[in-house]
Tab-separated table of C-alpha atoms and ligand atoms in Angstrom:
chain	number	residue	atom	x	y	z
A	202	MET	CA	-12.792	35.073	-8.678
A	203	GLU	CA	-12.836	31.647	-7.061
A	204	LYS	CA	-13.800	31.913	-3.401
A	205	THR	CA	-11.471	30.476	-0.748
A	206	ASP	CA	-12.601	27.515	1.384
A	207	ILE	CA	-12.298	29.119	4.812
A	208	LYS	CA	-13.358	25.995	6.699
A	209	SER	CA	-10.295	24.045	5.546
A	210	MET	CA	-7.998	26.801	6.846
A	211	THR	CA	-6.203	26.707	10.199
A	212	LEU	CA	-6.763	29.515	12.694
A	213	ASP	CA	-3.279	30.878	11.890
A	214	GLU	CA	-4.089	30.971	8.206
A	215	ILE	CA	-7.384	32.773	8.783
A	216	GLU	CA	-5.576	35.319	10.954
A	217	LYS	CA	-3.037	35.969	8.192
A	218	HIS	CA	-5.761	36.323	5.561
A	219	PHE	CA	-7.772	38.665	7.762
A	220	GLN	CA	-4.738	40.787	8.493
A	221	SER	CA	-4.025	41.233	4.810
A	222	ASP	CA	-7.731	42.009	4.262
A	223	GLY	CA	-7.346	44.792	6.850
A	224	LEU	CA	-9.542	43.024	9.416
A	225	GLN	CA	-8.818	42.852	13.116
A	226	LYS	CA	-7.021	39.724	14.239
A	227	PHE	CA	-9.572	38.735	16.902
A	228	ARG	CA	-12.207	38.375	14.187
A	229	ALA	CA	-10.393	35.271	12.992
A	230	LYS	CA	-11.017	33.376	16.216
A	231	GLN	CA	-14.628	34.508	16.262
A	232	VAL	CA	-15.209	33.218	12.729
A	233	PHE	CA	-13.223	30.013	13.379
A	234	ARG	CA	-15.458	29.224	16.368
A	235	TRP	CA	-18.637	29.727	14.364
A	236	ILE	CA	-17.414	27.591	11.493
A	237	HIS	CA	-16.449	24.726	13.760
A	238	ARG	CA	-19.775	24.840	15.532
A	239	GLY	CA	-21.084	23.872	12.122
A	240	VAL	CA	-22.812	26.982	10.781
A	241	GLY	CA	-23.453	26.835	7.059
A	242	SER	CA	-23.219	30.530	6.210
A	243	PHE	CA	-21.676	33.824	7.325
A	244	GLU	CA	-25.210	35.149	7.710
A	245	GLU	CA	-25.586	33.059	10.866
A	246	MET	CA	-22.563	34.694	12.562
A	247	THR	CA	-24.721	37.092	14.498
A	248	ASP	CA	-21.999	38.822	16.486
A	249	LEU	CA	-20.389	40.160	13.294
A	250	SER	CA	-21.651	43.338	11.670
A	251	LYS	CA	-23.871	42.954	8.636
A	252	ALA	CA	-21.225	44.637	6.463
A	253	LEU	CA	-18.526	42.216	7.603
A	254	ARG	CA	-20.750	39.213	6.995
A	255	ILE	CA	-21.346	40.407	3.431
A	256	GLN	CA	-17.644	41.074	2.876
A	257	LEU	CA	-16.709	37.580	4.090
A	258	ALA	CA	-19.357	35.919	1.940
A	259	GLN	CA	-17.916	37.639	-1.110
A	260	GLN	CA	-14.430	36.260	-0.488
A	261	TYR	CA	-14.926	32.956	1.266
A	262	VAL	CA	-17.052	29.844	1.073
A	263	ILE	CA	-18.059	27.253	3.680
A	264	PRO	CA	-18.313	23.976	1.713
A	265	PRO	CA	-21.762	22.470	2.353
A	266	VAL	CA	-22.543	18.944	3.540
A	267	LYS	CA	-26.315	18.454	3.461
A	268	VAL	CA	-28.489	15.504	4.430
A	269	LEU	CA	-29.949	14.079	1.247
A	270	GLN	CA	-31.361	10.922	2.818
A	271	LYS	CA	-30.928	8.814	5.910
A	272	ARG	CA	-31.810	5.379	7.190
A	273	VAL	CA	-32.242	4.466	10.836
A	274	SER	CA	-31.429	0.948	11.991
A	275	ARG	CA	-33.265	-1.041	14.637
A	276	ASP	CA	-30.157	-0.657	16.825
A	277	GLY	CA	-30.209	3.138	16.478
A	278	THR	CA	-27.392	3.356	13.931
A	279	ILE	CA	-28.031	6.045	11.316
A	280	LYS	CA	-26.648	5.886	7.801
A	281	TYR	CA	-26.514	9.279	6.127
A	282	LEU	CA	-26.323	10.062	2.458
A	283	PHE	CA	-24.838	13.544	2.224
A	284	ARG	CA	-24.756	15.853	-0.746
A	285	LEU	CA	-21.731	18.064	-1.360
A	286	GLY	CA	-21.514	21.446	-3.081
A	287	ASP	CA	-20.780	19.982	-6.513
A	288	GLY	CA	-23.587	17.409	-6.279
A	289	GLU	CA	-21.352	14.461	-5.361
A	290	CYS	CA	-22.724	12.185	-2.635
A	291	ILE	CA	-20.988	10.429	0.238
A	292	GLU	CA	-22.064	8.295	3.175
A	293	SER	CA	-21.372	8.422	6.918
A	294	VAL	CA	-22.580	6.183	9.718
A	295	LEU	CA	-23.484	7.423	13.207
A	296	MET	CA	-23.310	4.729	15.879
A	297	CYS	CA	-24.310	4.717	19.525
A	298	TYR	CA	-22.088	2.821	21.942
A	299	HIS	CA	-22.304	2.716	25.733
A	300	HIS	CA	-19.429	5.219	25.924
A	301	GLY	CA	-21.097	7.682	23.549
A	302	TYR	CA	-21.556	8.437	19.889
A	303	SER	CA	-19.093	7.452	17.246
A	304	ILE	CA	-19.148	8.472	13.618
A	305	CYS	CA	-17.588	6.729	10.653
A	306	ILE	CA	-16.772	9.303	7.984
A	307	SER	CA	-15.678	9.191	4.354
A	308	THR	CA	-12.422	10.709	3.102
A	309	GLN	CA	-12.958	10.375	-0.669
A	310	VAL	CA	-15.853	10.142	-3.111
A	311	GLY	CA	-15.311	6.548	-4.195
A	312	CYS	CA	-11.979	4.757	-3.841
A	313	LYS	CA	-9.084	3.674	-6.070
A	314	MET	CA	-8.078	0.626	-4.065
A	315	ASN	CA	-10.493	-1.933	-5.478
A	316	CYS	CA	-10.527	-4.496	-2.679
A	317	SER	CA	-12.520	-7.421	-4.021
A	318	PHE	CA	-14.947	-7.584	-1.057
A	319	CYS	CA	-15.763	-3.861	-0.837
A	320	ALA	CA	-18.677	-2.001	-2.422
A	321	THR	CA	-17.011	1.408	-2.546
A	322	GLY	CA	-14.362	0.321	-5.023
A	323	GLN	CA	-17.017	-1.033	-7.367
A	324	SER	CA	-18.234	2.456	-8.246
A	325	GLY	CA	-14.748	3.793	-8.967
A	326	PHE	CA	-13.065	6.967	-7.803
A	327	SER	CA	-14.399	10.446	-8.242
A	328	ARG	CA	-12.439	12.889	-6.068
A	329	ASN	CA	-10.792	13.640	-2.748
A	330	LEU	CA	-12.762	15.313	0.033
A	331	CYS	CA	-11.412	18.570	1.414
A	332	PRO	CA	-10.942	18.911	5.206
A	333	ALA	CA	-14.108	21.013	5.445
A	334	GLU	CA	-16.159	18.189	3.938
A	335	MET	CA	-14.766	15.713	6.462
A	336	LEU	CA	-15.623	18.070	9.344
A	337	GLY	CA	-19.021	18.771	7.795
A	338	GLN	CA	-20.043	15.110	7.975
A	339	ILE	CA	-19.574	15.135	11.750
A	340	GLN	CA	-21.278	18.482	12.307
A	341	THR	CA	-24.239	17.856	10.029
A	342	ALA	CA	-24.880	14.465	11.648
A	343	GLN	CA	-24.614	16.007	15.134
A	344	VAL	CA	-27.164	18.681	14.322
A	345	ASP	CA	-29.505	16.285	12.545
A	346	ALA	CA	-29.439	13.650	15.298
A	347	GLY	CA	-29.235	16.173	18.145
A	348	VAL	CA	-26.247	14.451	19.725
A	349	ARG	CA	-22.602	15.127	20.436
A	350	VAL	CA	-20.085	12.840	18.819
A	351	SER	CA	-17.120	11.777	20.950
A	352	ASN	CA	-15.293	9.399	18.621
A	353	VAL	CA	-14.441	9.613	14.951
A	354	VAL	CA	-13.305	6.806	12.690
A	355	LEU	CA	-11.920	7.446	9.218
A	356	MET	CA	-13.313	4.209	7.905
A	357	GLY	CA	-16.038	5.230	5.493
A	358	MET	CA	-15.665	5.550	1.753
A	359	GLY	CA	-12.163	6.088	0.445
A	360	GLU	CA	-8.575	5.507	1.480
A	361	PRO	CA	-7.498	8.198	3.991
A	362	LEU	CA	-3.783	7.796	3.269
A	363	ASP	CA	-4.473	8.326	-0.434
A	364	ASN	CA	-5.778	11.788	0.553
A	365	TYR	CA	-2.982	12.364	3.010
A	366	GLU	CA	-2.551	16.151	3.101
A	367	ASN	CA	-6.269	16.817	3.494
A	368	VAL	CA	-6.622	14.142	6.168
A	369	LEU	CA	-3.733	15.607	8.186
A	370	ARG	CA	-5.297	19.029	7.990
A	371	PHE	CA	-8.654	17.566	9.036
A	372	LEU	CA	-6.986	15.967	12.067
A	373	GLU	CA	-5.458	19.282	13.070
A	374	LEU	CA	-8.785	21.086	12.715
A	375	VAL	CA	-11.029	18.526	14.403
A	376	SER	CA	-8.754	18.371	17.452
A	377	HIS	CA	-8.315	22.150	17.757
A	378	PRO	CA	-9.362	23.439	21.231
A	379	GLU	CA	-11.275	26.350	19.668
A	380	GLY	CA	-12.937	23.952	17.235
A	381	MET	CA	-14.566	20.581	17.863
A	382	ASN	CA	-11.793	19.651	20.275
A	383	ILE	CA	-11.959	15.905	19.623
A	384	GLY	CA	-8.631	14.516	20.860
A	385	MET	CA	-6.431	12.230	18.785
A	386	ARG	CA	-7.027	9.389	21.239
A	387	HIS	CA	-10.662	9.469	20.167
A	388	ILE	CA	-9.848	9.153	16.474
A	389	SER	CA	-8.998	6.070	14.414
A	390	LEU	CA	-7.665	6.034	10.897
A	391	SER	CA	-8.140	2.924	8.822
A	392	THR	CA	-5.864	2.102	5.897
A	393	CYS	CA	-5.541	-0.716	3.396
A	394	GLY	CA	-1.760	-0.341	3.777
A	395	ILE	CA	-0.179	2.617	1.963
A	396	VAL	CA	3.197	1.873	3.513
A	397	ASP	CA	5.075	5.086	2.615
A	398	ARG	CA	2.408	7.129	4.335
A	399	ILE	CA	2.344	4.932	7.438
A	400	TYR	CA	6.028	5.822	7.968
A	401	GLU	CA	5.320	9.520	7.468
A	402	LEU	CA	2.380	9.411	9.840
A	403	ALA	CA	4.431	7.519	12.441
A	404	ASP	CA	7.048	10.273	12.456
A	405	ARG	CA	4.391	12.809	13.380
A	406	LYS	CA	3.840	10.869	16.603
A	407	LEU	CA	0.133	11.639	16.805
A	408	GLN	CA	-1.825	9.706	19.428
A	409	LEU	CA	-4.113	8.415	16.746
A	410	THR	CA	-5.212	4.777	16.530
A	411	LEU	CA	-3.974	3.187	13.336
A	412	SER	CA	-6.318	0.548	12.035
A	413	VAL	CA	-4.862	-1.655	9.341
A	414	SER	CA	-7.107	-3.632	7.004
A	415	LEU	CA	-5.077	-6.819	6.847
A	416	HIS	CA	-7.696	-9.429	5.953
A	417	ALA	CA	-5.154	-12.125	5.088
A	418	PRO	CA	-2.185	-13.847	6.727
A	419	ASN	CA	0.013	-14.018	3.608
A	420	ASP	CA	0.699	-12.502	0.191
A	421	GLU	CA	-0.983	-15.229	-1.782
A	422	ILE	CA	-4.425	-14.549	-0.248
A	423	ARG	CA	-3.930	-10.820	0.267
A	424	SER	CA	-2.850	-10.085	-3.301
A	425	ARG	CA	-5.908	-11.936	-4.547
A	426	THR	CA	-8.330	-9.843	-2.485
A	427	MET	CA	-6.457	-6.537	-2.107
A	428	PRO	CA	-4.584	-5.177	-5.153
A	429	VAL	CA	-2.591	-2.779	-2.913
A	430	ASN	CA	-0.696	-5.836	-1.666
A	431	ARG	CA	1.022	-6.117	-5.052
A	432	ARG	CA	2.635	-2.741	-4.363
A	433	TRP	CA	3.483	-3.281	-0.668
A	434	ASN	CA	3.399	-6.850	0.576
A	435	VAL	CA	2.464	-8.215	4.007
A	436	ALA	CA	6.060	-8.203	5.306
A	437	GLN	CA	6.574	-4.569	4.267
A	438	LEU	CA	3.228	-3.582	5.750
A	439	LEU	CA	3.891	-5.288	9.090
A	440	LYS	CA	7.348	-3.722	9.268
A	441	ALA	CA	5.739	-0.286	8.872
A	442	CYS	CA	3.194	-1.180	11.575
A	443	ARG	CA	5.987	-2.105	14.004
A	444	TYR	CA	7.608	1.235	13.262
A	445	TYR	CA	4.312	3.048	13.895
A	446	ALA	CA	3.885	1.259	17.224
A	447	LYS	CA	7.468	2.084	18.235
A	448	GLN	CA	7.220	5.764	17.284
A	449	THR	CA	3.817	6.420	18.833
A	450	GLY	CA	3.624	3.877	21.647
A	451	ARG	CA	0.191	2.978	20.313
A	452	ARG	CA	-1.180	-0.490	19.773
A	453	ILE	CA	-2.075	-1.308	16.162
A	454	SER	CA	-5.569	-2.444	15.422
A	455	PHE	CA	-5.841	-5.030	12.624
A	456	GLU	CA	-9.097	-5.487	10.756
A	457	TYR	CA	-9.755	-8.979	9.447
A	458	ALA	CA	-12.947	-9.628	7.473
A	459	MET	CA	-13.679	-13.330	7.785
A	460	ILE	CA	-14.588	-14.844	4.424
A	461	GLY	CA	-15.723	-18.463	4.420
A	462	GLY	CA	-13.136	-20.753	2.815
A	463	VAL	CA	-10.917	-17.861	1.729
A	464	ASN	CA	-9.079	-16.616	4.824
A	465	ASP	CA	-10.870	-18.186	7.799
A	466	MET	CA	-9.070	-21.519	8.108
A	467	GLU	CA	-7.273	-22.474	11.309
A	468	TRP	CA	-3.862	-22.427	9.624
A	469	CYS	CA	-4.543	-18.797	8.626
A	470	ALA	CA	-4.951	-17.901	12.304
A	471	ARG	CA	-1.718	-19.700	13.175
A	472	GLU	CA	0.178	-17.934	10.404
A	473	LEU	CA	-1.323	-14.588	11.443
A	474	SER	CA	-0.431	-14.962	15.108
A	475	ARG	CA	3.165	-15.862	14.140
A	476	SER	CA	3.423	-12.742	11.973
A	477	LEU	CA	2.092	-10.448	14.694
A	478	ARG	CA	4.304	-11.874	17.433
A	479	GLY	CA	6.008	-9.201	19.517
A	480	MET	CA	3.930	-6.349	18.126
A	481	PRO	CA	1.441	-4.486	20.351
A	482	ALA	CA	-1.602	-5.451	18.324
A	483	HIS	CA	-5.273	-6.248	18.541
A	484	VAL	CA	-7.181	-8.162	15.884
A	485	ASN	CA	-10.787	-7.251	15.085
A	486	LEU	CA	-12.581	-10.025	13.292
A	487	ILE	CA	-15.583	-9.014	11.211
A	488	PRO	CA	-17.739	-11.579	9.437
A	489	VAL	CA	-17.563	-10.280	5.860
A	490	ASN	CA	-20.604	-8.215	4.938
A	491	ASP	CA	-22.697	-9.016	1.911
A	492	VAL	CA	-21.816	-6.978	-1.109
A	493	THR	CA	-23.577	-7.860	-4.323
A	494	GLY	CA	-21.454	-9.472	-6.958
A	495	THR	CA	-18.584	-10.608	-4.762
A	496	GLY	CA	-19.824	-14.141	-4.151
A	497	TYR	CA	-18.179	-14.138	-0.731
A	498	GLN	CA	-19.798	-15.909	2.204
A	499	LYS	CA	-19.629	-14.940	5.866
A	500	SER	CA	-17.620	-17.312	8.034
A	501	SER	CA	-19.629	-19.447	10.428
A	502	GLY	CA	-19.825	-18.608	14.124
A	503	GLU	CA	-17.809	-21.722	14.778
A	504	ALA	CA	-15.010	-20.665	12.409
A	505	LEU	CA	-14.917	-17.268	14.113
A	506	LYS	CA	-14.642	-18.807	17.543
A	507	ARG	CA	-11.885	-21.171	16.463
A	508	PHE	CA	-9.979	-18.314	14.864
A	509	VAL	CA	-10.106	-16.241	18.065
A	510	ASP	CA	-8.964	-19.230	20.125
A	511	VAL	CA	-5.987	-19.947	17.879
A	512	LEU	CA	-4.944	-16.284	17.858
A	513	GLU	CA	-5.212	-16.042	21.619
A	514	SER	CA	-3.277	-19.203	22.266
A	515	GLY	CA	-0.607	-17.703	19.986
A	516	GLY	CA	-0.471	-14.697	22.327
A	517	CYS	CA	-2.501	-12.332	20.204
A	518	THR	CA	-5.622	-10.545	21.510
A	519	ALA	CA	-8.669	-10.694	19.265
A	520	THR	CA	-12.353	-9.856	19.371
A	521	VAL	CA	-15.269	-10.409	17.061
A	522	ARG	CA	-16.580	-6.997	16.139
A	523	ARG	CA	-20.222	-6.354	16.976
A	524	THR	CA	-22.050	-5.489	13.782
A	525	LEU	CA	-24.173	-2.377	13.913
A	526	GLY	CA	-26.569	-1.227	11.238
A	527	SER	CA	-26.461	-4.428	9.220
A	528	ASP	CA	-30.204	-4.153	8.535
A	529	ILE	CA	-29.635	-0.855	6.721
A	530	GLU	CA	-26.483	-1.844	4.857
A	531	ALA	CA	-24.425	0.496	6.966
A	532	SER	CA	-21.716	-2.027	7.818
A	533	CYS	CA	-18.079	-1.975	6.741
A	534	GLY	CA	-17.623	-2.120	3.015
A	535	GLN	CA	-21.259	-1.485	2.208
A	536	LEU	CA	-20.991	2.240	1.695
A	537	ARG	CA	-21.313	3.156	-1.902
A	538	GLY	CA	-21.430	6.818	-2.691
A	539	LYS	CA	-23.120	7.271	-6.004
A	540	TYR	CA	-26.744	8.124	-5.432
A	541	LYS	CA	-28.740	5.812	-7.564
A	542	GLY	CA	-31.849	3.792	-6.859
A	543	GLY	CA	-31.341	0.510	-5.085
A	544	ASN	CA	-28.470	1.528	-2.839
A	545	GLY	CA	-30.444	0.913	0.283
A	546	TYR	CA	-32.291	4.172	0.856
A	547	GLU	CA	-36.013	4.469	1.104
A	548	GLY	CA	-38.158	7.256	-0.186
B	83	SAH	N1	-9.675	2.411	2.852
B	83	SAH	C1	-9.619	2.204	4.271
B	83	SAH	C2	-10.873	2.618	5.015
B	83	SAH	C3	-12.201	2.328	4.397
B	83	SAH	S1	-12.811	0.685	4.398
B	83	SAH	C4	-9.256	0.777	4.563
B	83	SAH	O1	-9.125	-0.008	3.639
B	83	SAH	O2	-9.059	0.452	5.718
B	83	SAH	C5	-13.286	0.355	6.074
B	83	SAH	C6	-13.086	-1.085	6.481
B	83	SAH	O3	-14.129	-1.928	5.954
B	83	SAH	C7	-11.777	-1.688	5.993
B	83	SAH	O4	-11.225	-2.469	7.014
B	83	SAH	C8	-12.266	-2.559	4.858
B	83	SAH	O5	-11.321	-3.527	4.484
B	83	SAH	C9	-13.535	-3.103	5.427
B	83	SAH	N2	-14.440	-3.737	4.475
B	83	SAH	C10	-14.639	-3.432	3.191
B	83	SAH	N3	-15.563	-4.244	2.643
B	83	SAH	C11	-15.976	-5.082	3.620
B	83	SAH	C12	-16.939	-6.131	3.685
B	83	SAH	N4	-17.664	-6.482	2.620
B	83	SAH	N5	-17.100	-6.747	4.871
B	83	SAH	C13	-16.380	-6.403	5.957
B	83	SAH	N6	-15.478	-5.424	5.961
B	83	SAH	C14	-15.266	-4.768	4.792
């Protein structure tokens, strides 16, 4: 019999299962607390009887997320390569900011979206992560680094809104008061623009920050670099963003990777600021990171500065994102899950 993934279950669901197993209801909360403290086995749940621990291990499984390798940057950023129960590998990045620790986690093994500047798409798509594997990345990193994470960004490998049900369940679990208790205001979800799902998410009115990978001011440039734009264009995407802002009262964060000669011209900034007019928005500019085979060049510091100035004079707030972990290829778009030599890990 296939064992049930208990870590992806809500407290209510565990209670129901336990009741039908003839276990006392309060056991559910006890087990839930252990799981969300990050224990890897029932054996470690020392306030349960030996017999109960054996019974649970026969019926349920806690999906493992183990450190396979890690790299530590000069700035303290740690890039983890994690190994999952079926041998698949994913990456997460732990970053230290003045306000605390932030972790960038993956939501899929690989990605289907194929953005031309991103390394993850190059290795194709393998599978969705379950909620337990998303939680596991945070917990395993916390234990390994001996820190407590206060912010989570769903910006690693994969497209979160292409794994919608599991991501929603993850959000419910990670913010649960008996679990990790990380509030929605401390979580960001980054999407390439799966418009249908943005509407659905908006209607849930979660206090989550929506980060939208825009990277272009118009369809001509965006369709060239991001195939998803051929399904939902810039106008449709921005309409969904306005709806999200209206429903949630939250400002939208737009990601814009600056690629020399492709999307970093002054007229692009003017067009962008016109499109974002009237929307509570913030633009994060990121000089595009090197990914082998793309041929893209980072924009110059001067182009970045000009871009910010034009956006701001158009009434749009913008900042140039500080790059962390660039010496260990831990920056945006450089995560590439398949474990094979030459992907940046030593040893
Ligand atoms: N699929 C989601 C989240 C994962 S990608 C999304 O598209 O938003 C995380 C962020 O890194 C996205 O904004 C993505 O567009 C960006 N990114 C990908 N490759 C990059 C590169 N080479 N340089 C800079 N940013 C990149």
